[in-house]
Amino acid sequence: MMGQLKANGYELTADASEADTVVVNTCGSSILPSRESIDTILEAARLKSEGKATRLIVAGCLVERYRDDLESLAAGG
């Protein structure tokens, strides 16, 4: 996914606070959501509401299993 973005002219950064779009990949997550994954998603949602980011993309296995819960977290509820 990141290779495709770069090939299409997007600039990648490891500093989420500088990003217009924050991507959180949860593919390595186990069946149960890990605290680290949830914390990362919450931090990305905070950056979207308070920082430069205008989009938050959460991808991977965790999303498939807990889509409604994650949407609620990302919305601040």
Short mmCIF file of C-alpha atoms in Angstrom, two decimals:
data_model
loop_
_atom_site.label_atom_id
_atom_site.label_comp_id
_atom_site.label_asym_id
_atom_site.label_seq_id
_atom_site.Cartn_x
_atom_site.Cartn_y
_atom_site.Cartn_z
CA MET A 1 0.00 0.00 0.00
CA MET A 2 2.69 2.52 0.96
CA GLY A 3 4.66 1.70 -2.19
CA GLN A 4 1.61 2.47 -4.30
CA LEU A 5 1.09 5.78 -2.54
CA LYS A 6 4.71 6.78 -3.09
CA ALA A 7 4.54 5.71 -6.75
CA ASN A 8 1.51 7.97 -7.17
CA GLY A 9 3.32 11.05 -5.92
CA TYR A 10 2.52 11.01 -2.22
CA GLU A 11 5.29 11.99 0.18
CA LEU A 12 5.65 9.58 3.09
CA THR A 13 6.68 10.66 6.59
CA ALA A 14 7.19 8.78 9.83
CA ASP A 15 6.12 11.90 11.75
CA ALA A 16 2.34 11.62 11.99
CA SER A 17 2.05 15.19 13.28
CA GLU A 18 3.28 16.42 9.87
CA ALA A 19 0.95 14.25 7.78
CA ASP A 20 -2.19 15.30 5.91
CA THR A 21 -3.34 11.69 6.04
CA VAL A 22 -2.51 9.30 8.88
CA VAL A 23 -2.55 5.58 8.06
CA VAL A 24 -2.67 3.02 10.89
CA ASN A 25 -2.09 -0.56 9.74
CA THR A 26 -3.33 -3.20 12.19
CA CYS A 27 -2.47 -6.27 10.11
CA GLY A 28 -0.12 -7.61 12.78
CA SER A 29 -2.80 -7.43 15.46
CA SER A 30 -4.09 -10.57 17.10
CA ILE A 31 -7.74 -11.59 17.31
CA LEU A 32 -8.23 -9.38 20.36
CA PRO A 33 -7.46 -5.67 19.96
CA SER A 34 -4.19 -4.78 21.62
CA ARG A 35 -3.86 -1.75 23.85
CA GLU A 36 -1.03 -0.53 21.62
CA SER A 37 -3.22 -0.68 18.50
CA ILE A 38 -6.08 1.14 20.23
CA ASP A 39 -3.71 3.78 21.63
CA THR A 40 -2.21 4.34 18.17
CA ILE A 41 -5.67 4.75 16.64
CA LEU A 42 -6.72 7.17 19.39
CA GLU A 43 -3.54 9.23 18.91
CA ALA A 44 -4.15 9.35 15.16
CA ALA A 45 -7.76 10.46 15.78
CA ARG A 46 -6.44 13.20 18.08
CA LEU A 47 -4.08 14.37 15.34
CA LYS A 48 -7.00 14.47 12.94
CA SER A 49 -9.10 16.60 15.26
CA GLU A 50 -6.34 18.86 16.60
CA GLY A 51 -3.53 18.77 14.06
CA LYS A 52 -2.72 19.03 10.40
CA ALA A 53 -4.23 15.68 9.39
CA THR A 54 -7.47 15.82 7.47
CA ARG A 55 -7.88 12.06 6.97
CA LEU A 56 -7.43 8.98 9.13
CA ILE A 57 -7.23 5.57 7.51
CA VAL A 58 -7.24 2.47 9.72
CA ALA A 59 -6.60 -0.75 7.79
CA GLY A 60 -6.05 -4.39 8.61
CA CYS A 61 -7.49 -7.29 10.55
CA LEU A 62 -8.53 -5.23 13.56
CA VAL A 63 -10.79 -3.10 11.38
CA GLU A 64 -12.53 -6.11 9.91
CA ARG A 65 -13.42 -7.43 13.36
CA TYR A 66 -14.15 -4.22 15.26
CA ARG A 67 -15.21 -1.72 12.56
CA ASP A 68 -18.14 -0.17 14.51
CA ASP A 69 -16.15 0.16 17.74
CA LEU A 70 -13.20 1.75 15.94
CA GLU A 71 -15.43 4.22 14.10
CA SER A 72 -16.88 5.24 17.45
CA LEU A 73 -13.40 5.70 18.96
CA ALA A 74 -12.19 7.72 15.99
CA ALA A 75 -15.26 9.96 16.24
CA GLY A 76 -14.43 10.67 19.86
CA GLY A 77 -17.17 8.60 21.42
#
